[in-house]
Every structure is written in structure tokens, then in C-alpha cells.
Amino acid sequence: MKVLVIGNGGREHALAWKIAASPRVDRVFVAPGNAGTALEAENVDIAPTDIGKLVKFANENKIGLTVVGPEVPLVAGIVDEFQKAKLRVFGPSRLAAELEGSKVFCKNMLRHADVPTADYKVFRQAERAEMFLREREDVPVVVKADGLAAGKGVIVCANRAEALDAVQRIAQLREFGDAGNQIVIEERLDGHEASVLAITDGRTILTLPACQDHKRAFDDDAGPNTGGMGAYCPTPLITNDLQGWIEGHVLIPTVHAMKRARRMFRGVLYAGLMITNQGPKVLEYNTRFGDPECQPLLMRLKSDLVEILEAVVDGTLDQIAPPVWDTRPSVCVVMASEGYPGKYARGKPIRGLDEAAKVPDVKVFHAGTATLNGQVVTDGGRVLGVTALGNTIAAAKLQAYTAVKCIRWDGAWCRKDISDKALKDTLAT
Ligand code: AMP
Ligand code: GLY
């Protein structure tokens, strides 16, 4: 079978790598891919948002399965278009992807399904939002633009003044464009964050080991929010009991509610959770694999990923054996370009990739990379996801950073504390 992966980040490199290892698969294509996916698969120069061209490519090349990485084409309805063309595709439909595409839809659905989440209110008019903020007690809140904003439409505010400013940015300055047509204001939750991803065919749910992302740019969770500077798996923050609770009180009710709403959810349901003193609460849903969470997750998956993905497409997830995981934890350290998550330069030659690849139990996933005259160069903010297995989280961390030290380019940097939360958070709770 031929498989097409859509996207060009570290998540898609990990997907292409794991899919290429499947005995069911002869050829893997990645559209558009990066310098790393070109090593595992064949890159196809089509943008993830060019749905018409992707359908045409899949038809002409007899693609047996397409796997969609990023949220933008999912929310735009890529899965519906592939299905109309009778092509097999892994991911939620446009209506199901609204769980990620609209925070208002997500919050209303959570409330409806009785899934724990922060208290919230929705506003269509800035004046109403401002009045609400002025009239209530001055407490920390989070102000969110409704639509997709590349992870930037969420503004965590310490007080009323900051919240009023956030409303201005979304509604008057239109920093996030039409994504800001509706505004969610919700209570700010305190606790530790974790990512629990599940694969579902709409009926059966396969909950994956919990991960922890590191969203802030700098060590000790300082600096601006990013797409994620590193992740590890599993996180001791989510015990087996807690994982069971999350499945029963968060994932299953959500999947059922989506089915009842005739928005059957098929694909990856990713719950971004805050583990509070009152238990886990949903911060957001994503409708795809997380990036970087996908990298440490797939590093540990021993079973055939393609068997699982096909079972979702066929609605037969209840008929396959549970996946086998490497018992060893994994740690993924993101190496980024100078200036990220703000402006950064591209085209810096990357050295030391061969040396890094020789470090045992390490896989270097590419994200923002390209090939220029036979040389791998930087081509994005998050450039590489150096991922390692180890007998303990500390050993996996050491291994990942040993490989990181081999890699150099002008302006390369990374957080130095990826996975340290594992120890700190468990001690603190
Ligand atoms: P989201 O895209 O909704 O996950 O938000 C991005 C980040 O904002 C989350 O990972 C949290 O760190 C933070 N955040 C979102 N909602 C809340 C909340 N209600 N309370 C505290 N932090 C939040
Ligand atoms: N790691 C966060 C995300 O994929 O949205």
C-alpha cells in the first residue's frame, strides 16, 4: 500500500518514519515534508491547504491511506473531500474538527457533555466583554479568540487590566483576524498541564500514554508561549488511576456527545488538561497528534501504527490487539532558531546530524528543515526534535541532550530542562 502524510513538521517526520516501518506499506509520500521526511519517504511539493491538488495526487498515485497531520486542513474539511473522492483518510471530518477549530463550539460541547472545564462566557461584542470584566471581581482570567490562531489566540491574564487589553487585541486590533469574531473569557485554572491523546473510530477509544509538553520558550516555564519546546512520555503526573478517570469522565463522554451531535469523531482526540486540586479539567481539545507529543509517543510505540490507523478508518478499532509500548520512557528536545517564537532567519546550515544519529536510542526528527545544494539548512522556528529512549526519564533526557550537543548551527538553542517537570510535578502533588 502507498501512504500519503500531509504536513511538514516534526510530527509528520515521526509519522512518516513509523508508517514507513510498517510491513503493510511499500511507499510513503509526504506533502510537502522537510529534509528529514525526504530520508524516510518521498516529498511531494503540495501545500497542506491545497486540498484539490492533494486529492488529485492521491487519486493519480493510488494512495491507499492518507494521514493528515496539521489542524488547518482538517478544520477546512480535507477529510470530507477525500471521502467524497472515495479515498481512505485518517482524521476527523470538518464538523468533528470544529472541536479544535472553534473554542466556542468546544466549550459548549464540554458543558453539554458535562466534562470538567473552566467556567466561561462567550461574547460577540467587545463592549459586552469589557462590561463583563468591569462588573465582576478583578480575578485572573484567560481571554481566547474563538478560531484557529496557530496557538497564539490564547491570552492568560493576571488581572482586569490585562484582560481588557486582551479583548482590545482580539476585537479592535483584530490581531487574530476573523478568529476573533467571538471571544471566550474563562476562569484561569491553576495546576500542572498534561496532554492525553486518544485514537478513536467514533465508538472505541484507545487512550495513549500521557505526555507533558513544555509550551513556554525558556527554562522553568519562563518566556512566551510556543508550539512546544519539548515533551516526554509517559508523565508520572498521570497515574493509571487518573488515566482511567480521564478516559471515563473526559474522553468517552466527549466521543459520545460528538456522536449524538452527528459529528462522529474519528482520528486523534487530544485533550489538553490542567490537573487542578479539584481534578483534571479540559483546557482545550486538539483534533490531531500533538507536535511535539507525537515524537516521544511514536518513539515508544512497538506495534504497527498503520494497523491502528486503518482500523480507525474502517471503524474496527475494537477488533485489533491493544498496542504494545516500549516500557522505557522517551524525551524529545526541540532545537529552535534564534528569535523563535518571534522573527527568525532561515537557511542556516546544520552540522552534526550524522554524529547525533549515532547516539544509541536516539532519533532526530526534522521540523523546520530544508535541503539547499545538498546541505540540510534551517527553514522554520522549531527546527529539530531530538528524541531519545532511556531506562528512566533522567536517562532518556541525558541521551537526548547528548545528541543535541552534536548538532550545531548559527543561532541554535533549546530548553535545558525538558522532562524535569516529571520530578518536580510528582513531588509537588
Ligand atoms: P489552549 O490553546 O486553549 O490550550 O491554551 C494554550 C495554553 O494557555 C494552555 O496550554 C495553557 O497553558 C493556557 N491556558 C488556556 N486556558 C487556560 C485556563 N483556563 N487557565 C489557565 N491556563 C490556560
Ligand atoms: N504541543 C501542542 C500542540 O500540538 O498543539
PDB file of N, CA and C and ligand atoms in Angstrom, residues 103 118 142 144 154 156 186-189 193 215 225 274 283-284, ligand 1:
ATOM      1  N   LYS A 103     -13.287  27.446  19.629  1.00  0.00           N
ATOM      2  CA  LYS A 103     -13.247  27.280  21.088  1.00  0.00           C
ATOM      3  C   LYS A 103     -14.645  27.416  21.674  1.00  0.00           C
ATOM      4  N   ALA A 118     -12.924  24.862  32.602  1.00  0.00           N
ATOM      5  CA  ALA A 118     -13.015  26.154  33.297  1.00  0.00           C
ATOM      6  C   ALA A 118     -14.352  26.818  32.985  1.00  0.00           C
ATOM      7  N   VAL A 142      -8.614  34.002  31.463  1.00  0.00           N
ATOM      8  CA  VAL A 142      -7.950  33.727  30.190  1.00  0.00           C
ATOM      9  C   VAL A 142      -8.896  34.186  29.092  1.00  0.00           C
ATOM     10  N   LYS A 144      -9.716  34.244  25.053  1.00  0.00           N
ATOM     11  CA  LYS A 144      -9.374  33.435  23.889  1.00  0.00           C
ATOM     12  C   LYS A 144     -10.142  33.878  22.651  1.00  0.00           C
ATOM     13  N   VAL A 154      -4.642  32.663  22.588  1.00  0.00           N
ATOM     14  CA  VAL A 154      -4.984  32.466  23.999  1.00  0.00           C
ATOM     15  C   VAL A 154      -4.135  33.418  24.838  1.00  0.00           C
ATOM     16  N   VAL A 156      -3.349  34.655  28.574  1.00  0.00           N
ATOM     17  CA  VAL A 156      -3.517  34.374  30.003  1.00  0.00           C
ATOM     18  C   VAL A 156      -3.294  35.688  30.752  1.00  0.00           C
ATOM     19  N   GLU A 186     -12.627  32.955  30.222  1.00  0.00           N
ATOM     20  CA  GLU A 186     -12.826  31.863  31.179  1.00  0.00           C
ATOM     21  C   GLU A 186     -11.965  32.036  32.413  1.00  0.00           C
ATOM     22  N   GLU A 187     -12.349  31.341  33.463  1.00  0.00           N
ATOM     23  CA  GLU A 187     -11.583  31.423  34.712  1.00  0.00           C
ATOM     24  C   GLU A 187     -10.194  30.841  34.467  1.00  0.00           C
ATOM     25  N   ARG A 188      -9.188  31.421  35.096  1.00  0.00           N
ATOM     26  CA  ARG A 188      -7.843  30.881  34.959  1.00  0.00           C
ATOM     27  C   ARG A 188      -7.657  29.757  35.952  1.00  0.00           C
ATOM     28  N   LEU A 189      -7.223  28.617  35.434  1.00  0.00           N
ATOM     29  CA  LEU A 189      -7.026  27.452  36.298  1.00  0.00           C
ATOM     30  C   LEU A 189      -5.575  27.361  36.730  1.00  0.00           C
ATOM     31  N   GLU A 193      -0.016  20.981  33.734  1.00  0.00           N
ATOM     32  CA  GLU A 193      -0.627  20.616  32.452  1.00  0.00           C
ATOM     33  C   GLU A 193      -0.150  19.267  31.958  1.00  0.00           C
ATOM     34  N   LYS A 215       5.396  24.288  26.904  1.00  0.00           N
ATOM     35  CA  LYS A 215       4.930  25.285  25.935  1.00  0.00           C
ATOM     36  C   LYS A 215       5.687  26.602  25.990  1.00  0.00           C
ATOM     37  N   ASN A 225       4.689  31.856  25.038  1.00  0.00           N
ATOM     38  CA  ASN A 225       4.197  30.557  24.608  1.00  0.00           C
ATOM     39  C   ASN A 225       4.744  30.212  23.228  1.00  0.00           C
ATOM     40  N   MET A 274      -5.596  20.553  32.484  1.00  0.00           N
ATOM     41  CA  MET A 274      -4.951  21.136  33.666  1.00  0.00           C
ATOM     42  C   MET A 274      -5.323  20.216  34.822  1.00  0.00           C
ATOM     43  N   LEU A 283      -8.521  22.062  29.102  1.00  0.00           N
ATOM     44  CA  LEU A 283      -8.176  23.417  28.667  1.00  0.00           C
ATOM     45  C   LEU A 283      -8.599  23.609  27.230  1.00  0.00           C
ATOM     46  N   GLU A 284      -8.389  22.553  26.448  1.00  0.00           N
ATOM     47  CA  GLU A 284      -8.721  22.627  25.025  1.00  0.00           C
ATOM     48  C   GLU A 284      -8.687  21.232  24.454  1.00  0.00           C
TER      49      GLU A 284
HETATM   50  P1  AMP B   1      -5.108  26.373  24.683  1.00  0.00           P
HETATM   51  O1  AMP B   1      -4.686  26.656  23.250  1.00  0.00           O
HETATM   52  O2  AMP B   1      -6.547  26.664  24.959  1.00  0.00           O
HETATM   53  O3  AMP B   1      -4.595  25.063  25.228  1.00  0.00           O
HETATM   54  O4  AMP B   1      -4.256  27.372  25.521  1.00  0.00           O
HETATM   55  C1  AMP B   1      -2.859  27.431  25.422  1.00  0.00           C
HETATM   56  C2  AMP B   1      -2.266  27.492  26.787  1.00  0.00           C
HETATM   57  O5  AMP B   1      -2.870  28.543  27.516  1.00  0.00           O
HETATM   58  C3  AMP B   1      -2.526  26.240  27.594  1.00  0.00           C
HETATM   59  O6  AMP B   1      -1.585  25.250  27.327  1.00  0.00           O
HETATM   60  C4  AMP B   1      -2.410  26.802  28.997  1.00  0.00           C
HETATM   61  O7  AMP B   1      -1.055  26.934  29.370  1.00  0.00           O
HETATM   62  C5  AMP B   1      -3.005  28.169  28.869  1.00  0.00           C
HETATM   63  N1  AMP B   1      -4.433  28.163  29.238  1.00  0.00           N
HETATM   64  C6  AMP B   1      -5.500  28.004  28.439  1.00  0.00           C
HETATM   65  N2  AMP B   1      -6.662  28.043  29.132  1.00  0.00           N
HETATM   66  C7  AMP B   1      -6.314  28.218  30.421  1.00  0.00           C
HETATM   67  C8  AMP B   1      -7.058  28.339  31.651  1.00  0.00           C
HETATM   68  N3  AMP B   1      -8.381  28.310  31.672  1.00  0.00           N
HETATM   69  N4  AMP B   1      -6.364  28.511  32.775  1.00  0.00           N
HETATM   70  C9  AMP B   1      -5.017  28.567  32.771  1.00  0.00           C
HETATM   71  N5  AMP B   1      -4.263  28.462  31.677  1.00  0.00           N
HETATM   72  C10 AMP B   1      -4.891  28.287  30.496  1.00  0.00           C
END
